Short mmCIF file of C-alpha atoms and ligand atoms in Angstrom, two decimals:
data_model
loop_
_atom_site.label_atom_id
_atom_site.label_comp_id
_atom_site.label_asym_id
_atom_site.label_seq_id
_atom_site.Cartn_x
_atom_site.Cartn_y
_atom_site.Cartn_z
CA MET A 1 150.65 139.76 92.46
CA LYS A 2 148.23 141.66 94.53
CA THR A 3 144.66 141.01 93.72
CA ALA A 4 142.30 144.19 93.93
CA THR A 5 140.90 144.80 97.14
CA ALA A 6 137.13 144.24 97.54
CA SER A 7 136.03 147.86 97.97
CA ALA A 8 138.08 149.18 94.90
CA VAL A 9 136.22 147.00 92.60
CA THR A 10 132.64 146.99 93.93
CA SER A 11 130.29 149.09 96.07
CA PHE A 12 128.34 146.74 97.86
CA ARG A 13 124.48 147.10 98.59
CA THR A 14 122.17 145.74 100.91
CA ASP A 15 119.29 144.61 98.82
CA GLU A 16 118.90 141.02 97.67
CA SER A 17 119.06 141.82 93.99
CA PHE A 18 122.82 142.76 94.52
CA ALA A 19 123.48 139.01 95.68
CA LYS A 20 121.85 137.77 92.69
CA GLU A 21 123.48 140.16 90.24
CA MET A 22 126.97 139.18 91.92
CA ASP A 23 125.95 135.39 91.56
CA ALA A 24 124.95 135.84 87.86
CA LYS A 25 128.34 137.42 87.00
CA ASP A 26 130.28 134.97 89.01
CA PRO A 27 133.06 133.27 87.11
CA LEU A 28 133.22 130.43 89.62
CA GLY A 29 129.45 130.31 90.20
CA LYS A 30 129.32 127.09 88.09
CA PHE A 31 131.56 125.40 90.78
CA ARG A 32 128.96 125.22 93.32
CA GLU A 33 127.21 122.15 91.67
CA ARG A 34 130.17 120.06 91.64
CA PHE A 35 129.86 119.85 95.49
CA PHE A 36 127.40 118.01 97.89
CA ILE A 37 125.76 120.84 99.77
CA PRO A 38 124.30 119.19 103.09
CA LYS A 39 120.47 119.53 103.32
CA LYS A 40 117.89 120.58 106.00
CA LYS A 41 115.04 118.44 106.94
CA ASP A 42 112.92 120.35 104.24
CA ARG A 43 115.65 119.08 101.61
CA SER A 44 116.57 122.79 101.01
CA ASP A 45 120.40 123.64 101.14
CA MET A 46 121.97 124.26 104.45
CA LEU A 47 124.02 127.58 104.76
CA TYR A 48 127.18 126.03 104.93
CA PHE A 49 130.05 128.19 106.35
CA CYS A 50 132.28 125.79 107.94
CA GLY A 51 134.69 124.97 105.01
CA ASN A 52 137.43 126.28 107.21
CA SER A 53 137.08 123.13 109.23
CA LEU A 54 135.64 120.54 106.78
CA GLY A 55 135.35 121.43 103.25
CA LEU A 56 132.47 119.81 101.44
CA GLN A 57 132.65 116.61 99.29
CA PRO A 58 133.42 117.21 95.58
CA LYS A 59 130.85 114.83 93.64
CA THR A 60 133.79 113.22 91.97
CA VAL A 61 135.22 111.79 95.06
CA ARG A 62 133.11 108.83 95.02
CA ALA A 63 134.32 107.82 91.48
CA PHE A 64 138.03 108.32 92.14
CA VAL A 65 137.82 106.22 95.43
CA GLU A 66 135.83 103.63 93.51
CA GLN A 67 138.45 103.37 90.86
CA GLU A 68 140.89 102.10 93.49
CA LEU A 69 138.56 100.01 95.17
CA SER A 70 137.57 98.27 91.77
CA ASP A 71 141.15 97.85 90.96
CA TRP A 72 142.09 96.36 94.25
CA GLU A 73 139.02 93.93 93.78
CA LYS A 74 140.34 92.88 90.41
CA LEU A 75 144.18 92.88 90.95
CA GLY A 76 145.09 92.59 94.36
CA VAL A 77 148.49 93.27 95.13
CA GLU A 78 149.14 93.64 91.25
CA GLY A 79 147.45 96.92 91.60
CA HIS A 80 150.85 98.43 92.65
CA PHE A 81 152.00 98.35 89.26
CA HIS A 82 148.98 97.36 87.09
CA ALA A 83 146.16 99.60 88.56
CA LYS A 84 144.89 102.22 86.22
CA ASN A 85 146.64 104.71 88.39
CA PRO A 86 149.53 102.33 89.79
CA TRP A 87 149.74 102.70 93.67
CA MET A 88 153.39 102.48 94.06
CA PRO A 89 153.86 106.01 92.54
CA TYR A 90 150.25 107.30 93.42
CA HIS A 91 151.20 110.10 95.66
CA GLU A 92 153.03 111.48 92.77
CA LEU A 93 149.89 112.28 90.91
CA LEU A 94 149.18 114.77 93.44
CA THR A 95 152.40 116.70 93.52
CA GLU A 96 152.22 119.16 90.71
CA LYS A 97 148.64 120.23 91.52
CA MET A 98 149.68 120.58 95.28
CA ALA A 99 152.44 122.63 94.47
CA ARG A 100 150.53 125.01 92.41
CA VAL A 101 148.06 125.73 95.37
CA VAL A 102 151.10 126.91 97.59
CA GLY A 103 153.32 128.35 95.03
CA ALA A 104 155.98 125.94 95.17
CA LYS A 105 158.27 123.69 92.80
CA PRO A 106 157.09 120.40 92.79
CA VAL A 107 160.48 119.02 94.19
CA GLU A 108 159.39 120.99 97.38
CA VAL A 109 156.13 119.19 97.93
CA VAL A 110 154.82 116.00 99.01
CA VAL A 111 151.49 114.79 100.10
CA MET A 112 151.86 112.43 103.26
CA ASN A 113 150.63 111.73 106.71
CA THR A 114 148.57 114.17 108.78
CA LEU A 115 149.27 117.75 109.67
CA THR A 116 150.73 117.51 113.02
CA VAL A 117 152.86 114.22 112.21
CA ASN A 118 154.34 116.34 109.49
CA LEU A 119 155.01 119.37 111.83
CA HIS A 120 157.02 116.91 114.21
CA LEU A 121 158.93 115.71 111.26
CA MET A 122 159.85 119.07 109.91
CA MET A 123 160.92 120.07 113.36
CA VAL A 124 163.28 116.95 113.80
CA SER A 125 165.13 118.13 110.72
CA PHE A 126 164.80 122.02 111.06
CA TYR A 127 164.63 122.77 114.76
CA ARG A 128 168.28 122.10 115.75
CA PRO A 129 168.76 124.00 119.13
CA THR A 130 172.21 124.70 120.69
CA ALA A 131 173.04 126.04 124.04
CA LYS A 132 172.66 129.65 122.81
CA ARG A 133 170.14 129.36 120.22
CA ASN A 134 167.22 127.32 121.40
CA LYS A 135 164.21 129.34 121.29
CA ILE A 136 161.18 128.72 119.21
CA VAL A 137 158.78 131.59 118.36
CA ILE A 138 155.03 130.95 117.82
CA GLU A 139 151.95 133.11 118.05
CA ALA A 140 150.18 132.95 121.63
CA SER A 141 146.83 132.02 120.40
CA ALA A 142 148.11 129.19 118.09
CA PHE A 143 146.30 126.10 117.46
CA PRO A 144 146.50 123.77 120.79
CA SER A 145 148.07 121.04 118.29
CA ASP A 146 150.84 123.41 117.26
CA GLN A 147 151.49 124.60 120.84
CA TYR A 148 151.66 121.01 122.05
CA ALA A 149 153.96 120.08 119.22
CA VAL A 150 156.47 122.87 119.75
CA LYS A 151 156.55 122.29 123.50
CA SER A 152 156.96 118.84 123.30
CA GLN A 153 160.02 119.22 120.85
CA LEU A 154 161.51 121.91 123.18
CA LYS A 155 161.26 119.18 126.05
CA PHE A 156 162.38 116.63 123.85
CA HIS A 157 165.52 118.29 123.44
CA GLY A 158 166.06 119.16 127.28
CA PHE A 159 164.77 122.73 127.31
CA ASP A 160 162.09 124.27 129.34
CA PRO A 161 159.33 125.82 127.26
CA ASN A 162 159.12 128.48 130.24
CA ASP A 163 162.34 129.75 129.22
CA SER A 164 162.66 128.63 125.55
CA LEU A 165 159.20 129.33 124.03
CA ILE A 166 158.30 132.80 122.97
CA GLU A 167 154.70 133.44 122.58
CA LEU A 168 153.97 136.51 120.34
CA HIS A 169 150.85 138.40 121.90
CA PRO A 170 148.87 141.27 120.46
CA ARG A 171 149.28 144.50 122.58
CA LYS A 172 147.00 144.99 125.59
CA GLY A 173 143.33 145.98 124.35
CA GLU A 174 144.22 144.66 120.65
CA ASP A 175 143.28 141.49 119.13
CA LEU A 176 145.89 141.27 116.28
CA ILE A 177 149.70 140.83 116.34
CA ARG A 178 151.41 143.67 114.73
CA THR A 179 154.11 142.75 112.03
CA GLU A 180 156.46 145.53 113.80
CA ASP A 181 156.20 143.81 117.10
CA ILE A 182 157.45 140.37 115.18
CA GLU A 183 160.27 142.53 113.91
CA SER A 184 161.23 144.16 117.10
CA LEU A 185 161.20 140.83 118.83
CA ILE A 186 163.42 139.27 116.17
CA GLU A 187 165.98 142.16 116.39
CA LYS A 188 166.08 142.13 120.20
CA GLU A 189 166.24 138.23 120.75
CA GLY A 190 167.09 136.92 117.27
CA ASP A 191 170.24 135.36 118.22
CA SER A 192 168.90 133.19 120.63
CA ILE A 193 165.94 131.95 118.25
CA ALA A 194 166.46 128.72 116.58
CA LEU A 195 162.92 128.50 114.72
CA ILE A 196 159.88 130.74 114.09
CA MET A 197 157.06 128.36 113.49
CA MET A 198 153.86 130.32 113.18
CA SER A 199 150.50 129.92 111.47
CA GLY A 200 149.91 131.49 108.05
CA ILE A 201 146.72 132.27 109.01
CA ASN A 202 145.61 132.31 112.71
CA TYR A 203 142.72 129.80 113.15
CA TYR A 204 141.07 132.19 115.84
CA THR A 205 141.40 135.53 114.62
CA GLY A 206 141.47 134.75 110.87
CA GLN A 207 144.75 137.10 110.62
CA ALA A 208 147.01 136.42 107.78
CA PHE A 209 150.62 137.07 108.66
CA ASP A 210 153.07 138.53 106.38
CA MET A 211 154.93 135.44 105.58
CA LYS A 212 157.16 136.93 103.12
CA ARG A 213 158.52 139.41 105.49
CA ILE A 214 158.60 137.18 108.62
CA THR A 215 160.61 134.88 106.42
CA GLU A 216 163.06 137.84 105.53
CA LEU A 217 163.35 139.05 108.95
CA GLY A 218 164.14 135.63 110.33
CA HIS A 219 166.82 134.71 107.79
CA LYS A 220 168.58 137.92 108.33
CA LYS A 221 169.21 136.48 112.01
CA ASN A 222 169.90 132.90 110.75
CA ILE A 223 166.61 131.61 112.04
CA VAL A 224 164.75 128.82 110.35
CA VAL A 225 161.19 129.77 109.29
CA GLY A 226 158.31 127.36 108.80
CA PHE A 227 154.67 127.78 108.70
CA ASP A 228 151.46 125.96 109.60
CA LEU A 229 149.21 126.59 106.42
CA ALA A 230 146.24 124.73 107.83
CA HIS A 231 143.96 127.74 107.23
CA ALA A 232 145.88 128.97 104.44
CA ALA A 233 146.08 126.44 101.73
CA GLY A 234 143.45 126.48 99.24
CA ASN A 235 142.54 129.94 100.84
CA ILE A 236 144.82 132.41 99.92
CA GLN A 237 147.67 132.90 97.25
CA LEU A 238 150.92 131.50 98.73
CA TYR A 239 154.29 131.82 97.29
CA LEU A 240 156.26 129.50 99.42
CA HIS A 241 159.18 129.20 97.12
CA GLU A 242 159.60 132.80 96.41
CA TRP A 243 159.22 133.91 99.91
CA ASP A 244 162.02 131.51 100.68
CA VAL A 245 160.25 129.88 103.41
CA ASP A 246 162.13 126.76 104.93
CA PHE A 247 159.42 124.35 105.43
CA ALA A 248 155.51 124.32 105.79
CA VAL A 249 152.75 121.74 106.74
CA TRP A 250 149.07 122.07 106.10
CA CYS A 251 146.09 119.63 106.15
CA SER A 252 143.80 119.15 103.15
CA TYR A 253 140.53 118.57 104.84
CA LYS A 254 139.64 122.14 105.36
CA TYR A 255 139.64 124.65 102.39
CA LEU A 256 141.07 121.71 100.01
CA ASN A 257 138.21 119.40 100.66
CA SER A 258 139.73 116.00 100.89
CA GLY A 259 137.35 114.63 103.49
CA PRO A 260 137.53 113.94 107.22
CA GLY A 261 141.01 113.30 108.35
CA GLY A 262 142.48 113.75 105.01
CA ILE A 263 146.03 113.32 103.87
CA ALA A 264 148.31 116.48 104.57
CA GLY A 265 150.81 118.55 102.77
CA CYS A 266 154.32 119.36 103.29
CA PHE A 267 156.90 121.92 101.83
CA VAL A 268 160.70 121.74 102.08
CA HIS A 269 162.58 124.38 100.20
CA GLU A 270 164.55 123.36 97.28
CA ARG A 271 167.58 124.94 99.11
CA HIS A 272 167.35 121.66 101.51
CA ALA A 273 166.46 119.42 98.52
CA GLU A 274 169.92 117.92 98.24
CA ASN A 275 171.09 118.09 101.75
CA LYS A 276 171.83 114.80 103.06
CA ASP A 277 173.18 115.69 106.38
CA LEU A 278 169.94 116.93 107.72
CA PRO A 279 168.92 114.68 110.63
CA ARG A 280 165.38 113.07 109.69
CA PHE A 281 163.34 110.36 110.88
CA ALA A 282 163.43 107.98 108.06
CA GLY A 283 161.31 105.20 106.35
CA TRP A 284 161.63 103.25 103.22
CA TRP A 285 159.12 105.58 101.11
CA GLY A 286 161.67 108.13 101.64
CA HIS A 287 164.56 106.19 100.26
CA ASP A 288 165.84 106.55 96.60
CA LYS A 289 163.46 105.01 94.42
CA LYS A 290 165.70 103.22 92.12
CA THR A 291 166.97 101.13 94.97
CA ARG A 292 164.13 101.00 97.50
CA PHE A 293 163.29 97.59 96.72
CA LEU A 294 166.64 96.22 96.95
CA MET A 295 165.83 96.56 100.54
CA GLY A 296 169.12 97.42 101.76
CA PRO A 297 170.14 98.57 105.21
CA ASP A 298 171.28 102.07 104.58
CA PHE A 299 169.00 105.04 104.05
CA ILE A 300 169.57 107.07 100.86
CA PRO A 301 167.08 109.78 100.86
CA ILE A 302 165.21 111.09 97.54
CA GLU A 303 166.26 114.36 96.85
CA GLY A 304 163.47 117.11 97.76
CA ALA A 305 160.51 116.96 100.10
CA GLU A 306 159.80 113.21 98.97
CA GLY A 307 162.60 112.21 101.27
CA TRP A 308 160.66 112.83 104.24
CA GLN A 309 158.21 110.14 103.49
CA LEU A 310 157.82 107.42 105.85
CA SER A 311 155.42 104.75 104.71
CA ASN A 312 153.79 103.75 101.45
CA SER A 313 150.73 105.84 100.45
CA PRO A 314 147.28 105.53 101.75
CA VAL A 315 145.87 105.37 98.34
CA LEU A 316 142.13 105.63 99.25
CA ALA A 317 142.70 108.85 101.24
CA MET A 318 145.05 110.20 98.25
CA ALA A 319 142.26 109.33 95.67
CA SER A 320 139.64 111.72 97.30
CA LEU A 321 142.32 114.56 97.54
CA ARG A 322 142.98 114.06 93.85
CA ALA A 323 139.38 114.76 92.99
CA SER A 324 139.39 117.86 94.95
CA LEU A 325 142.80 118.99 93.59
CA ASP A 326 141.48 118.76 90.17
CA ILE A 327 138.91 121.27 90.96
CA PHE A 328 141.42 123.55 92.30
CA ASP A 329 143.59 123.16 89.37
CA GLU A 330 140.66 124.00 87.11
CA ALA A 331 139.40 127.09 89.03
CA GLY A 332 143.09 128.45 89.92
CA MET A 333 144.04 130.05 93.05
CA ASP A 334 143.85 133.37 91.36
CA ALA A 335 140.49 133.28 90.63
CA ILE A 336 139.58 131.81 93.97
CA SER A 337 141.47 134.73 95.73
CA ALA A 338 139.66 137.27 93.77
CA LYS A 339 136.21 135.90 94.54
CA ARG A 340 137.26 135.25 98.21
CA ASN A 341 137.99 138.89 98.46
CA LEU A 342 134.77 139.97 97.41
CA LEU A 343 132.59 137.31 99.13
CA THR A 344 134.21 137.96 102.38
CA GLY A 345 134.12 141.63 101.79
CA TYR A 346 130.51 141.34 101.15
CA LEU A 347 129.76 139.57 104.50
CA GLU A 348 131.86 142.05 106.16
CA PHE A 349 129.84 144.87 104.66
CA LEU A 350 126.70 143.38 105.25
CA LEU A 351 127.67 142.46 109.02
CA ASN A 352 128.70 146.08 109.63
CA SER A 353 125.23 147.20 108.36
CA ILE A 354 123.47 145.43 111.04
CA GLN A 355 123.36 148.06 114.00
CA SER A 356 123.86 146.03 116.95
CA LYS A 357 126.35 146.02 120.10
CA ASN A 358 125.98 142.35 120.50
CA PHE A 359 129.12 141.56 118.25
CA SER A 360 132.06 142.77 116.62
CA ILE A 361 134.40 141.40 113.98
CA ILE A 362 138.00 140.99 115.01
CA THR A 363 139.22 139.61 111.75
CA PRO A 364 141.77 142.34 109.83
CA LYS A 365 139.91 144.81 107.82
CA ASP A 366 142.77 144.60 104.97
CA PRO A 367 141.95 141.97 102.75
CA ALA A 368 145.58 141.13 102.32
CA ARG A 369 145.73 140.37 105.89
CA ARG A 370 143.04 137.72 105.91
CA GLY A 371 141.62 134.89 104.21
CA SER A 372 137.90 133.66 103.76
CA HIS A 373 136.96 133.50 107.40
CA LEU A 374 135.68 136.39 109.54
CA SER A 375 135.84 135.86 113.14
CA ILE A 376 132.75 137.44 115.09
CA ARG A 377 133.30 138.18 118.71
CA ILE A 378 130.05 137.83 120.72
CA MET A 379 129.73 140.08 123.53
CA ASN A 380 129.41 138.42 126.96
CA SER A 381 130.42 134.86 125.29
CA ASN A 382 126.61 134.33 124.52
CA LYS A 383 126.69 131.06 123.04
CA THR A 384 122.88 131.04 122.74
CA LEU A 385 123.22 133.15 119.73
CA PHE A 386 125.30 130.45 117.88
CA ASN A 387 122.88 127.71 119.19
CA LYS A 388 120.16 129.37 117.38
CA LEU A 389 122.16 129.60 113.94
CA ILE A 390 122.59 125.83 114.09
CA GLU A 391 118.67 125.56 114.86
CA HIS A 392 118.27 127.38 111.52
CA GLY A 393 120.39 125.20 109.54
CA ILE A 394 123.26 127.58 109.29
CA ILE A 395 126.68 125.72 109.72
CA CYS A 396 129.61 127.82 111.22
CA ASP A 397 131.57 127.23 114.27
CA TRP A 398 131.89 128.32 117.78
CA ARG A 399 135.62 128.69 119.20
CA GLU A 400 135.89 129.35 123.10
CA PRO A 401 135.93 131.78 124.62
CA ASP A 402 133.58 134.00 122.30
CA VAL A 403 134.03 133.74 118.60
CA ILE A 404 131.88 132.49 115.90
CA ARG A 405 133.79 131.92 112.75
CA VAL A 406 132.07 132.29 109.32
CA ALA A 407 133.86 131.08 106.25
CA PRO A 408 132.40 131.75 103.01
CA ALA A 409 134.24 129.24 100.60
CA PRO A 410 134.76 130.56 97.24
CA LEU A 411 134.33 127.24 95.37
CA TYR A 412 130.60 126.43 96.57
CA ASN A 413 129.32 129.52 98.40
CA SER A 414 127.39 132.37 96.79
CA PHE A 415 126.72 135.88 97.28
CA THR A 416 123.08 134.53 98.05
CA ASP A 417 124.18 132.36 100.69
CA VAL A 418 125.95 135.29 102.62
CA PHE A 419 122.85 137.50 101.89
CA GLN A 420 120.43 134.76 103.57
CA LEU A 421 122.99 134.39 106.53
CA ILE A 422 122.64 137.96 107.14
CA GLN A 423 118.76 137.86 107.16
CA GLN A 424 118.95 135.39 109.96
CA LEU A 425 121.60 137.21 111.85
CA LYS A 426 119.43 140.24 111.80
CA ILE A 427 116.99 138.42 113.59
CA ILE A 428 119.04 136.64 115.91
CA PHE A 429 121.84 139.04 116.71
CA VAL A 430 119.80 142.14 117.29
C1 PLP B 1 143.12 122.01 111.85
C2 PLP B 1 144.56 122.32 112.47
C3 PLP B 1 145.21 121.30 112.91
C4 PLP B 1 144.73 120.01 112.90
O1 PLP B 1 145.88 119.25 113.02
P1 PLP B 1 145.74 117.60 112.31
O2 PLP B 1 147.16 116.97 112.53
O3 PLP B 1 145.20 117.56 111.20
O4 PLP B 1 144.61 116.79 113.32
C5 PLP B 1 146.58 121.57 113.39
N1 PLP B 1 147.03 122.83 113.27
C6 PLP B 1 146.40 123.94 113.11
C7 PLP B 1 146.92 125.49 112.92
C8 PLP B 1 144.95 123.82 112.52
O5 PLP B 1 144.23 124.62 111.92
#
C-alpha cells in the first residue's frame, strides 16, 4: 500500500505562488483551523514545526475534557456508570480509532500508562532470556529512555549490558543504519538474541526502519520483535498486525496531539492474546471484566492487549486524546501520509535550493524510509543558528550534538509555513 513518492507527483518550484497553489488544492488544508496555532507577540501565527515533540491542541479538546469535569461535578462516583461516556469502560472509546492509526485489530490495542511504562510492561512479558539466548538488539542512537529501559531489564535478569546489549551502528562515515547490516547481524548472532527492540523511526536521524523486514528476519531465528513507535504513530502508515510484530508501544503527545504527558498506546499481536502463560505484571484493570468486581484473589487476564492494563483509566487524559483521535479518524492515515510525503519533500527541495555549506540533511532521501521530520546537521555544532530561529518565532528543536529537527505536521502545517521557514533560513543559514 505504498503512496506515490513526492517527486513522482509534483515538480516543486521555489516561488511563493507554488506554496499558495499547493495549499489551495490540499485536501487536508481545512484541518489547520481545527488546531490552536501558538502566536507571536504581534499575534501572527508562529511557524510551528515541533509536532514531533508536542503536537498542537485540537480546539475540541476543551469540550471533551469539560464533559467529564461536568459529569464528575454532577454525578460524583456515579459517573463510572452514568456519565455520558461512562468512565468504567472509557478506554474502550479509544481502542478502534487507535487501532486504525497503527494498523492493528482492536483486540491488539490498548491505551494506558505512558510510553516507557508500557515498554517495561512489554519486556516483562516478552523479554524472556535464557543462559544461551539473552541478548537485546537496539539501535545505537536510540532515545535515552529506551536505552535505560533495555539496560535495566538486562540487569534485572542478571545480565551485563556490556555483554548482552547489541547496539546497531551506522557504518563509519555514515549516519543511517543499513537494513543489510541488521540482516547480517541477525544471521550471525541470531541464536543468542532474545529480543529486537528498536524504534520505528529514529528520533535523531528521522530514519524509518523496515519494520516488516526486521520482523521477518527476527522471527526466522525465533527472536521476539517489538518496536517503539513514539515518532511513527500518527506519522507514517503502520501495519502492525500484517507485519506480525510481537509488541509495540508509543506515546500520544507527539504526532497524536493528546497534550503534555498524554496517555500512551500499546500493541500486543493477536497471536499472544489468549496466552495466559505469559509472565506479566498484573493489576485489577487487566482482570476479566465479568468478574473484576467480585474482587477475588486470583488474576484472570482479559484476552488481548487489555489484559496488560494495571489501573483504572485516567479519564481526563483520555478525553483529550479522544478529541484528537476523532480528527485522525476523519482525515485518515492514507491522506495524512500522502500530504506528509509532499510537504516533507517540498521542505527537502527548498532546503537543497539554499546554497550553503553550513548544513546538510541527514534524514533518508527515500520517502519510504522517513516520516515527517527532517534532521538538519549544523556544521561545527553552531547552536546560534537555532537560537536565531527561535527569536524569529520559528519553533523546531535542537538535539545535541548538532541537529535541528524540523517536522511539518500534515494536519496543521501548510506549504506556506514551509515556504516562510525557508525565507528565514536563507537569511540565517547562509
Ligand atoms: C518521546 C520518546 C520517549 C518518551 O518517553 P515517555 O515515557 O513518554 O516520557 C521514549 N522513547 C522514544 C523513542 C521517544 O521518542
